[in-house]
PDB file of C-alpha atoms and ligand atoms in Angstrom:
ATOM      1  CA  UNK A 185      21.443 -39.749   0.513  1.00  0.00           C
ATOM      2  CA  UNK A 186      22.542 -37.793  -2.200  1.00  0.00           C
ATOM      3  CA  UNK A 187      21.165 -34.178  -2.841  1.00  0.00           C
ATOM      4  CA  UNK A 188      18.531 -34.245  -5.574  1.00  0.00           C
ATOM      5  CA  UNK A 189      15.071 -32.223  -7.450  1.00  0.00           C
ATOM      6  CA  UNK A 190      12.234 -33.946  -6.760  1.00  0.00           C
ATOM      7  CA  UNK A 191       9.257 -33.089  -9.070  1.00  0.00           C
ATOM      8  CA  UNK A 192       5.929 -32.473  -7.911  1.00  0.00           C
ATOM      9  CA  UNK A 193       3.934 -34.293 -10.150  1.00  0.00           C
ATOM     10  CA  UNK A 194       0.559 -32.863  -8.935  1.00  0.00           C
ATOM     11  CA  UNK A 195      -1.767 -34.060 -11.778  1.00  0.00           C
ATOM     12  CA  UNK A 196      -5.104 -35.320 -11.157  1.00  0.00           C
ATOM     13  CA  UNK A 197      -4.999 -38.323 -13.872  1.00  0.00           C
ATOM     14  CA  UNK A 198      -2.130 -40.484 -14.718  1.00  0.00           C
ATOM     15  CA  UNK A 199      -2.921 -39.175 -18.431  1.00  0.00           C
ATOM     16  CA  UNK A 200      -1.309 -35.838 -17.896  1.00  0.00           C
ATOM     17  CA  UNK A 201       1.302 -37.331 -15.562  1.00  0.00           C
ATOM     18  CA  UNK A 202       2.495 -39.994 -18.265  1.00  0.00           C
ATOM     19  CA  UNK A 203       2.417 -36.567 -20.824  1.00  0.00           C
ATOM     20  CA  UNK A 204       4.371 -35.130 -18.719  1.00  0.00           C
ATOM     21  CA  UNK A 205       6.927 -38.083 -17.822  1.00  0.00           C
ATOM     22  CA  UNK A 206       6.730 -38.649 -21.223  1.00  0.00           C
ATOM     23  CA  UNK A 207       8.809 -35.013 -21.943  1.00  0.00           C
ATOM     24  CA  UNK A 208      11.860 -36.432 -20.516  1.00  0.00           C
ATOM     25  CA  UNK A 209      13.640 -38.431 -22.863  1.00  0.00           C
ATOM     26  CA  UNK A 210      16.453 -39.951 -20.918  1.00  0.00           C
ATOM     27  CA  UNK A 211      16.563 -38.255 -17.563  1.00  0.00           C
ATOM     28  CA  UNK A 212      14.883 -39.820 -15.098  1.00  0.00           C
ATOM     29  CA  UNK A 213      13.353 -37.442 -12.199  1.00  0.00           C
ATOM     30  CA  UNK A 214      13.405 -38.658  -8.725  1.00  0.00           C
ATOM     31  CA  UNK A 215       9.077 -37.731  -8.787  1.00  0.00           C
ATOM     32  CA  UNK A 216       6.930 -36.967  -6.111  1.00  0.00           C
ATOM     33  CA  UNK A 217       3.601 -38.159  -6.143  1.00  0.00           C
ATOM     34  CA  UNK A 218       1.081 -36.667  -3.809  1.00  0.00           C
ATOM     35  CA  UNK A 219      -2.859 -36.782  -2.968  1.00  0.00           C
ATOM     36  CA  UNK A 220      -4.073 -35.727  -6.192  1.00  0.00           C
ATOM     37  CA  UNK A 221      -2.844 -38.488  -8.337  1.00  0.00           C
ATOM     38  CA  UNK A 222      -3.039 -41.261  -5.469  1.00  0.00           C
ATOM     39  CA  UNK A 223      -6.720 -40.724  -4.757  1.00  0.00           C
ATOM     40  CA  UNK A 224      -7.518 -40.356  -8.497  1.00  0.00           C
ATOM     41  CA  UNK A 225      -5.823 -43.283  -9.955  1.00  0.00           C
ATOM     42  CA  UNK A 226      -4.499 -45.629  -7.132  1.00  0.00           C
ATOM     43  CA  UNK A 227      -1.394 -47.943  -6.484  1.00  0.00           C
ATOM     44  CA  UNK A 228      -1.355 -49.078 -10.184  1.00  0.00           C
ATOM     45  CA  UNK A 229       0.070 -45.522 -10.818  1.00  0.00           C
ATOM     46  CA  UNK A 230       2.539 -45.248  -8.739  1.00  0.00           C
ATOM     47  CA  UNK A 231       3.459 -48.800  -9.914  1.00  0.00           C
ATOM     48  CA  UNK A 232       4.035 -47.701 -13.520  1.00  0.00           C
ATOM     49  CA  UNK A 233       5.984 -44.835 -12.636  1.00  0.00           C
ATOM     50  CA  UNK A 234       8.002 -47.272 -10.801  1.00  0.00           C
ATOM     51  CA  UNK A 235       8.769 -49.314 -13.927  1.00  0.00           C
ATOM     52  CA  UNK A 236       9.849 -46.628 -15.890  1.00  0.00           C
ATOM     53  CA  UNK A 237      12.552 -46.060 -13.635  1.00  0.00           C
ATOM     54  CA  UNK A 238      11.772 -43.253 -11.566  1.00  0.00           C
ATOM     55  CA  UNK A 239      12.719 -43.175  -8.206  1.00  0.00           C
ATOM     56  CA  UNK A 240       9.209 -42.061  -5.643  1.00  0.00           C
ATOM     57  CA  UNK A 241       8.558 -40.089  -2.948  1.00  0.00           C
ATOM     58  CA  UNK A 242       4.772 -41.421  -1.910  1.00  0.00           C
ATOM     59  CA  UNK A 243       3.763 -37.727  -0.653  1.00  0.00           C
ATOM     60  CA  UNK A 244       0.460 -39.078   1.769  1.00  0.00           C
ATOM     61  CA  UNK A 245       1.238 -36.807   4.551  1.00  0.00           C
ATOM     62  CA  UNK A 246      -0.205 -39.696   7.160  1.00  0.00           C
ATOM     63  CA  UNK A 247      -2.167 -38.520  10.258  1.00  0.00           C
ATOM     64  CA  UNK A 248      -4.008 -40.281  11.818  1.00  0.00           C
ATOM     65  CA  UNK A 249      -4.056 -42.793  15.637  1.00  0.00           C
ATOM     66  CA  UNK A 250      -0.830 -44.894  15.339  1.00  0.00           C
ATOM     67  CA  UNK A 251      -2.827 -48.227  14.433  1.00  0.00           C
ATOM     68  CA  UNK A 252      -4.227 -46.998  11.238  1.00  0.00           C
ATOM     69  CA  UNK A 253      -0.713 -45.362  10.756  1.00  0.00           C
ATOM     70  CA  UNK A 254       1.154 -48.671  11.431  1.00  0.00           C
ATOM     71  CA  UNK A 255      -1.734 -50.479   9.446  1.00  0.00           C
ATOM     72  CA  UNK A 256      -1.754 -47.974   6.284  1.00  0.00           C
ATOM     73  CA  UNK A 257       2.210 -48.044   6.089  1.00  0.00           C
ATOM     74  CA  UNK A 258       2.478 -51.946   5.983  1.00  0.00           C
ATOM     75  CA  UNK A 259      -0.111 -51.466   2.670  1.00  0.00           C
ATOM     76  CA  UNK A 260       1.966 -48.719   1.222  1.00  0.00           C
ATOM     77  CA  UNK A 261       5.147 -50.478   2.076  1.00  0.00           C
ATOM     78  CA  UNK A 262       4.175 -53.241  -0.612  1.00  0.00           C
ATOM     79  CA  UNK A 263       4.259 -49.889  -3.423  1.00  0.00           C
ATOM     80  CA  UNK A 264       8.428 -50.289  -2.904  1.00  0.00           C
ATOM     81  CA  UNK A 265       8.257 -46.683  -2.988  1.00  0.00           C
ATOM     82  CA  UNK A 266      11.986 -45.125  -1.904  1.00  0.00           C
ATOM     83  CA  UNK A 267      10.106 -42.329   0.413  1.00  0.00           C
ATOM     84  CA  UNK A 268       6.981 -41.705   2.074  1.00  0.00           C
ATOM     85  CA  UNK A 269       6.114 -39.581   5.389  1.00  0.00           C
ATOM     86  CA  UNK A 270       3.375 -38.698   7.901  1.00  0.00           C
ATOM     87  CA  UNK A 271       2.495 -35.365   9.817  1.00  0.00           C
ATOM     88  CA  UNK A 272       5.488 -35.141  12.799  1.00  0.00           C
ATOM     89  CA  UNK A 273       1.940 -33.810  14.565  1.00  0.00           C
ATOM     90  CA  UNK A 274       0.935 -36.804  15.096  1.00  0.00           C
ATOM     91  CA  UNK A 275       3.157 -37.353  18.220  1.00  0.00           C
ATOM     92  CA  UNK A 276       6.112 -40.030  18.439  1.00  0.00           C
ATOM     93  CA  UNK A 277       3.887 -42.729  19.607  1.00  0.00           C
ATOM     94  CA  UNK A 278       2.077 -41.846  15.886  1.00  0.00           C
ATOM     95  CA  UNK A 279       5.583 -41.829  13.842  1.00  0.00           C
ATOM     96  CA  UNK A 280       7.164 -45.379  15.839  1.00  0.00           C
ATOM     97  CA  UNK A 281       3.802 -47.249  14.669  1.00  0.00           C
ATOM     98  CA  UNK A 282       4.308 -45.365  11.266  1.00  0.00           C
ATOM     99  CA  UNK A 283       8.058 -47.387  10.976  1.00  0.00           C
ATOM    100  CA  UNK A 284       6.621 -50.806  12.820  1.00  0.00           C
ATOM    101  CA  UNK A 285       4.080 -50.982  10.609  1.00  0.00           C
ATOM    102  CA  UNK A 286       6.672 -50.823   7.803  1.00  0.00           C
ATOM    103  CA  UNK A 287       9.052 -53.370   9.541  1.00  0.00           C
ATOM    104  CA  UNK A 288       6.456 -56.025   9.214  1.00  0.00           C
ATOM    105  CA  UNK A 289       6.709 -56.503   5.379  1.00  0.00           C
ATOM    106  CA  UNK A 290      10.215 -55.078   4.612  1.00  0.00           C
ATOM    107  CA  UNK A 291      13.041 -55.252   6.915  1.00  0.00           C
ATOM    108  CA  UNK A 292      16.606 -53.691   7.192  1.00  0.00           C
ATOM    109  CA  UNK A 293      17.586 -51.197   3.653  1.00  0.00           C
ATOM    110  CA  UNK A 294      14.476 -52.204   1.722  1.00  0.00           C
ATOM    111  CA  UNK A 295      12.410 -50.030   3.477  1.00  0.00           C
ATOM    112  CA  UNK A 296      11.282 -46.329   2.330  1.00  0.00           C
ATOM    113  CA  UNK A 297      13.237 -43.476   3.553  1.00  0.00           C
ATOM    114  CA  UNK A 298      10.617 -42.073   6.111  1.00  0.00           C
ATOM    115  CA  UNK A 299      10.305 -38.675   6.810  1.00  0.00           C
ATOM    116  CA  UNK A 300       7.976 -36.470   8.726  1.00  0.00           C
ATOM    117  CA  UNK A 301       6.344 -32.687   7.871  1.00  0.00           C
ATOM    118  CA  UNK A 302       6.796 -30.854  10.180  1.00  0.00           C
ATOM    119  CA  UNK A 303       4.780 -27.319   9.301  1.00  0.00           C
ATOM    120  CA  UNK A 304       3.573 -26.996   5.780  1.00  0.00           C
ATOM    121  CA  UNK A 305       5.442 -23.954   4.251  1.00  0.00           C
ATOM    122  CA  UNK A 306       2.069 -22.643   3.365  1.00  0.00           C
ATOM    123  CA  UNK A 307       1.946 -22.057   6.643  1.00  0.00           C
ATOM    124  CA  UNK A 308       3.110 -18.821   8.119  1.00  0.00           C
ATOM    125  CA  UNK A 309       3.902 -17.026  11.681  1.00  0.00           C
ATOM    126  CA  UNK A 310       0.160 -15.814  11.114  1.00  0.00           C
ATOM    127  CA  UNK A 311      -1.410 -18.706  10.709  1.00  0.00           C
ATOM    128  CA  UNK A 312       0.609 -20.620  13.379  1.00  0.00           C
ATOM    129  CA  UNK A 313       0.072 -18.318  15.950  1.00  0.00           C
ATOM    130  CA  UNK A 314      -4.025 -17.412  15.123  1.00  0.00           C
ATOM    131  CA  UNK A 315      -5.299 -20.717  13.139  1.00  0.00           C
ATOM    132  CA  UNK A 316      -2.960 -23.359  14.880  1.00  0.00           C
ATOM    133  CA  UNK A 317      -2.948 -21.235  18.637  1.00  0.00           C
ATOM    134  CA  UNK A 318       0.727 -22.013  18.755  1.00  0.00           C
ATOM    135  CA  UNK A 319       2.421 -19.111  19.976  1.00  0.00           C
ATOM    136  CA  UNK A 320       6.497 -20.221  20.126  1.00  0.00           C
ATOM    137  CA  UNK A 321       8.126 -19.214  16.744  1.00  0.00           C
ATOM    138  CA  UNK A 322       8.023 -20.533  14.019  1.00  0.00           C
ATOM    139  CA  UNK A 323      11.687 -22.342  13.768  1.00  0.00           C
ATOM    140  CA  UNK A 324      11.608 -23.489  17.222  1.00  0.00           C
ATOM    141  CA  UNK A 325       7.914 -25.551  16.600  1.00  0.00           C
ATOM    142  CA  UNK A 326      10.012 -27.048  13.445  1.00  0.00           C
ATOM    143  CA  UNK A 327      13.265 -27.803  14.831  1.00  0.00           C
ATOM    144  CA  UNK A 328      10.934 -29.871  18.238  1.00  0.00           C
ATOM    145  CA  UNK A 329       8.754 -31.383  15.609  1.00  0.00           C
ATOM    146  CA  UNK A 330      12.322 -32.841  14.126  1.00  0.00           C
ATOM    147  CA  UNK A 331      13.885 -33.660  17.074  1.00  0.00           C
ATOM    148  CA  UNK A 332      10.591 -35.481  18.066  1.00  0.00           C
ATOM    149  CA  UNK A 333      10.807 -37.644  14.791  1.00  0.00           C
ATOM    150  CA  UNK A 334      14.174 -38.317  15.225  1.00  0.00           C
ATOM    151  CA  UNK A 335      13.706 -39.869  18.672  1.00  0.00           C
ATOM    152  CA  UNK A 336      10.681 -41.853  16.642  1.00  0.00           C
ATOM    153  CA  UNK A 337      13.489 -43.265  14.653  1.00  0.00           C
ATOM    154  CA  UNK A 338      12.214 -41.351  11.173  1.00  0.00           C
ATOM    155  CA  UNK A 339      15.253 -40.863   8.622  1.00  0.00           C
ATOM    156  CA  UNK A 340      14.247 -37.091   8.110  1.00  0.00           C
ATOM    157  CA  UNK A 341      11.590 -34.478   8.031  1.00  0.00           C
ATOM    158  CA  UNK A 342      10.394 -31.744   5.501  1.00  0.00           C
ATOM    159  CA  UNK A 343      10.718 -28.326   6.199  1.00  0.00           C
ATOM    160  CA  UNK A 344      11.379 -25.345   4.698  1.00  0.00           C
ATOM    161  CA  UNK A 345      14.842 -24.960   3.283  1.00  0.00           C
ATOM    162  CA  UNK A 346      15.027 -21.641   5.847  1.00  0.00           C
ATOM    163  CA  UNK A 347      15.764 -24.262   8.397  1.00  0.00           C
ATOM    164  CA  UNK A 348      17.504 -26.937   7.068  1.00  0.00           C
ATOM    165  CA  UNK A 349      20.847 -26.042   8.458  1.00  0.00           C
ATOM    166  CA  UNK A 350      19.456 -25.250  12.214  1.00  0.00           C
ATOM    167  CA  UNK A 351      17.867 -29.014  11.675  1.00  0.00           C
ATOM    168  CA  UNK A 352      21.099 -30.532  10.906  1.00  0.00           C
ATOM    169  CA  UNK A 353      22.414 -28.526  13.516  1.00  0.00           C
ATOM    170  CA  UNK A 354      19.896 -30.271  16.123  1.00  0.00           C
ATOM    171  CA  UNK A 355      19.379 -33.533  14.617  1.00  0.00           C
ATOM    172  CA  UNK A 356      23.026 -34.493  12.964  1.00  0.00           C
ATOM    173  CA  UNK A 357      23.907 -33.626   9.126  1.00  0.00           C
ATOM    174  CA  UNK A 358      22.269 -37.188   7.920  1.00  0.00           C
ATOM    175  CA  UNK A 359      19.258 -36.468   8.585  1.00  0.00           C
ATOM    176  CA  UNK A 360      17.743 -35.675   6.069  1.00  0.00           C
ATOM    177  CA  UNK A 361      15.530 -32.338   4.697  1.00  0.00           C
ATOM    178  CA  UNK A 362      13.095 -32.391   1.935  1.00  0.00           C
ATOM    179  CA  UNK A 363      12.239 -28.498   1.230  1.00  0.00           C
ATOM    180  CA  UNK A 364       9.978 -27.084  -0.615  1.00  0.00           C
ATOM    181  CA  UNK A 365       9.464 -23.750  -1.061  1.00  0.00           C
ATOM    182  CA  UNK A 366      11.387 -23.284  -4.114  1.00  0.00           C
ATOM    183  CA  UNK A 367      11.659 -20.960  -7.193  1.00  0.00           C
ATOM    184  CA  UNK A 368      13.936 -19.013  -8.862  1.00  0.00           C
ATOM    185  CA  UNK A 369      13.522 -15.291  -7.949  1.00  0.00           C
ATOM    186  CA  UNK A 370      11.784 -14.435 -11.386  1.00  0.00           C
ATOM    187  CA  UNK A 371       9.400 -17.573 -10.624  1.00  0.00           C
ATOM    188  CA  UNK A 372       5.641 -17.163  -9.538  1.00  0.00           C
ATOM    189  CA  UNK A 373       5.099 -18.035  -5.987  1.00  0.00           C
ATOM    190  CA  UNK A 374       1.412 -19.285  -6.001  1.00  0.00           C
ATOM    191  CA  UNK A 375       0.047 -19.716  -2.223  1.00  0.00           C
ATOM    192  CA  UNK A 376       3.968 -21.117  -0.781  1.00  0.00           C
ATOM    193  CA  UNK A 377       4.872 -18.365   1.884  1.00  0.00           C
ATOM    194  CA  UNK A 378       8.470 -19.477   2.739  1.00  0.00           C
ATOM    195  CA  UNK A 379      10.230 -19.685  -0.077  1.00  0.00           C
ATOM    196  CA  UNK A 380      13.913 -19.209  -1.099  1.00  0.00           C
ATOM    197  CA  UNK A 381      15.752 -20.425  -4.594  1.00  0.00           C
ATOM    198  CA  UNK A 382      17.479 -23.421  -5.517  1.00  0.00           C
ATOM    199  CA  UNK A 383      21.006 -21.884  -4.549  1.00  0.00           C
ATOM    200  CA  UNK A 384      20.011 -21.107  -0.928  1.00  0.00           C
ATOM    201  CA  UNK A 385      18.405 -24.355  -0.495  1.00  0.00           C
ATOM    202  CA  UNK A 386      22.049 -25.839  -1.763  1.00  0.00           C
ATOM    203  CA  UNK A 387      23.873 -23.029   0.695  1.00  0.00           C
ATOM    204  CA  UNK A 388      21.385 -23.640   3.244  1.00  0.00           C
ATOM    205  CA  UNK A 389      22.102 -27.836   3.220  1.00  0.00           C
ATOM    206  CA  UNK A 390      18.792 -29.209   2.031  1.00  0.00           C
ATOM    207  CA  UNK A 391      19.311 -32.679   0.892  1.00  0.00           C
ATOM    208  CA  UNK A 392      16.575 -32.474  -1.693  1.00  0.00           C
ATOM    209  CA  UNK A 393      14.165 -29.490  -2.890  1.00  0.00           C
ATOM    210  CA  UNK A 394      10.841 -30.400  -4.095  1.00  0.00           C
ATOM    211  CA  UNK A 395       9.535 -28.583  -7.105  1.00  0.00           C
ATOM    212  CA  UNK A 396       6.381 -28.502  -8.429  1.00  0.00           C
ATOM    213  CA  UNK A 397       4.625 -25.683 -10.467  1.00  0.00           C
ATOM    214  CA  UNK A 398       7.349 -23.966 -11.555  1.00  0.00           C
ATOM    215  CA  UNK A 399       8.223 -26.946 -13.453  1.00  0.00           C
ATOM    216  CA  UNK A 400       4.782 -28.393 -14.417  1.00  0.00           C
ATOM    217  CA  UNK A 401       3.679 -25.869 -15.462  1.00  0.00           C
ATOM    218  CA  UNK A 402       6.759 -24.521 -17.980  1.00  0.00           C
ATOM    219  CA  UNK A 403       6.272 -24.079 -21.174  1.00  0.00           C
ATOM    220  CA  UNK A 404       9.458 -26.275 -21.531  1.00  0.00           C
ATOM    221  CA  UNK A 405       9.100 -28.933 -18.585  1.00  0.00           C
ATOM    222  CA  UNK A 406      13.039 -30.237 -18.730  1.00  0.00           C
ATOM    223  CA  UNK A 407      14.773 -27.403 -19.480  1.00  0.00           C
ATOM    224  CA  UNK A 408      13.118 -25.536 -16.483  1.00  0.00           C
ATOM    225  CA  UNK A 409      13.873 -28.911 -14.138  1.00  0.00           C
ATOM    226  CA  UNK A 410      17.210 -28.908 -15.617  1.00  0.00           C
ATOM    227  CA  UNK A 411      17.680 -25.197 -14.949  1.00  0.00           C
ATOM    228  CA  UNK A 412      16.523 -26.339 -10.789  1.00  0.00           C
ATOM    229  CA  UNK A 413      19.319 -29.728 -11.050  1.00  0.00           C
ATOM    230  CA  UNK A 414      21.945 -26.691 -12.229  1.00  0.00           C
ATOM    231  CA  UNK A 415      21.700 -24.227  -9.521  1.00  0.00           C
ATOM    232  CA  UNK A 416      20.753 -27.264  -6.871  1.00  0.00           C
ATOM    233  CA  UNK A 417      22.993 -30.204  -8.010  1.00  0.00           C
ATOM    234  CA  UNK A 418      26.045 -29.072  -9.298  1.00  0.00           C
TER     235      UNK A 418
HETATM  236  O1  C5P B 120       4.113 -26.303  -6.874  1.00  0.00           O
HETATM  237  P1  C5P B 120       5.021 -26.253  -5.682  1.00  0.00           P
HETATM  238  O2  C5P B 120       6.483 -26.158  -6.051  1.00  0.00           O
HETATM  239  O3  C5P B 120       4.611 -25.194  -4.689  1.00  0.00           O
HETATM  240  O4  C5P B 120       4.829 -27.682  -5.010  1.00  0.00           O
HETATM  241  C1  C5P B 120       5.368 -28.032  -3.773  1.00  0.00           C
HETATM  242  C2  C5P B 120       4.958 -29.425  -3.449  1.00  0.00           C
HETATM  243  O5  C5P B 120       5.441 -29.731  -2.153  1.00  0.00           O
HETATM  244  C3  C5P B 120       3.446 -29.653  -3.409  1.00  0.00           C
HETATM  245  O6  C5P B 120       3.218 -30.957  -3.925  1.00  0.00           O
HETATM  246  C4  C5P B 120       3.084 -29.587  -1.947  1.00  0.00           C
HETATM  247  O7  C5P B 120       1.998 -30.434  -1.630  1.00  0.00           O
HETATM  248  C5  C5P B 120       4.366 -30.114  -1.294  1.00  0.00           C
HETATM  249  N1  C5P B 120       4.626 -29.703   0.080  1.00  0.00           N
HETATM  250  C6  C5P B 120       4.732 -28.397   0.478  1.00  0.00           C
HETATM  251  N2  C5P B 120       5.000 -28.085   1.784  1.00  0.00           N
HETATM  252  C7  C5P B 120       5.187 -29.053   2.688  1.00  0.00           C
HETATM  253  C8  C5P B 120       5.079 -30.407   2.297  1.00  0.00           C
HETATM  254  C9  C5P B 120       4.816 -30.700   0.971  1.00  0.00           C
HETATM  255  O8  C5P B 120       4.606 -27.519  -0.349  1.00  0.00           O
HETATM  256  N3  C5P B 120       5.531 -28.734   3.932  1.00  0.00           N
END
């Protein structure tokens, strides 16, 4: 796994997502595609993203008992997406059916890297603690939630790039992070609570940053993503 931007392309019709891909005249974004677009427009979507090129991270979030897990991944698994994930919530029982259920249609290096979230970085020590009623701190409910997917047999979890390195330090440095969280300190922060800039993510050891408003929402799209692959990449 090499370390990478992944855009958030959180549009609600594949209109303003082709606009948008459309920007980026021979670059190719690795592109997240979440809820939004998914539940709007469907598979054929994420299909023609795929033919253009892009490598996807299918952002679904899963959670839900392991047999619609195991069920809803052998459906997605047809996409040939490169990641997808689930809620690390869900127990291990929940994240093993998530990878069986992928086994069944694609076997050995085809399959999706599969990662799990492990607490939304919306989510602060407030809300963990009042709305959740989970009173350890913060890091150590992320770094069990990883070790838990990692015993599932999950390639990596996302997290916020504040505890990447203390999740390679638990679960080994190939396992992978997907942080987001990210902006540049003159950047608008919107409703993420955790956040820390493409440099600290690199310093930190996130394998890949995801990246949404601050570059949808640019005036200039790729010169603000290439601004993130700058301080991130190189
Ligand atoms: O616009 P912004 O850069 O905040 O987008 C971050 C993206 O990462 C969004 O698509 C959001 O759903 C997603 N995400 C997140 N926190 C997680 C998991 C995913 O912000 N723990």
């Amino acid at each position: 796994m090499g370390r990478d931007v992944i855009v958030a392309c959180d549009f609600e019709n594949r209109r303003d997502t082709f606009d948008f891909l459309d920007r980026f005249e021979g670059v190719k974004p690795f592109v997240k595609i979440g809820m939004e677009l998914f539940y709007a427009e469907g598979p054929s979507a994420v299909e023609e993203i795929k033919k253009r090129g892009h490598r996807i991270f299918l952002d679904l979030k899963l959670h839900d008992i392991p047999n619609t897990v195991k069920r809803t991944m052998a459906v997605l698994s047809r996409l040939g997406v490169d990641m997808c994930n689930v809620h690390a919530s869900g127990t291990v029982r929940m994240m093993e059916a998530a990878l069986d259920g992928l086994s069944r249609v694609q076997a050995g290096d085809l399959r999706p890297v599969v990662i799990a979230v492990t607490q939304l970085t919306s989510t602060d020590g407030y809300a963990l603690k009042n709305d959740l009623l989970i009173s350890r701190p913060m890091e150590e409910v992320v770094l069990h939630y990883a070790e838990r997917a990692k015993q599932a047999g999950l390639d990596g979890v996302v997290c916020s790039a504040l505890e990447a390195e203390a999740v390679h330090g638990r679960c080994g440095s190939d396992f992978v992070t997907v942080t987001p969280g990210v902006r540049f300190h003159d950047g608008d922060r919107g409703d993420q609570k955790r956040v820390v800039t493409p440099a600290e993510a690199k310093k930190r050891g996130s394998d890949y940053i995801v990246v949404g408003r601050p570059i949808t929402r640019a005036a200039d799209p790729v010169a603000e993503y290439l601004r993130f692959v700058r301080e991130f990449k190189d």
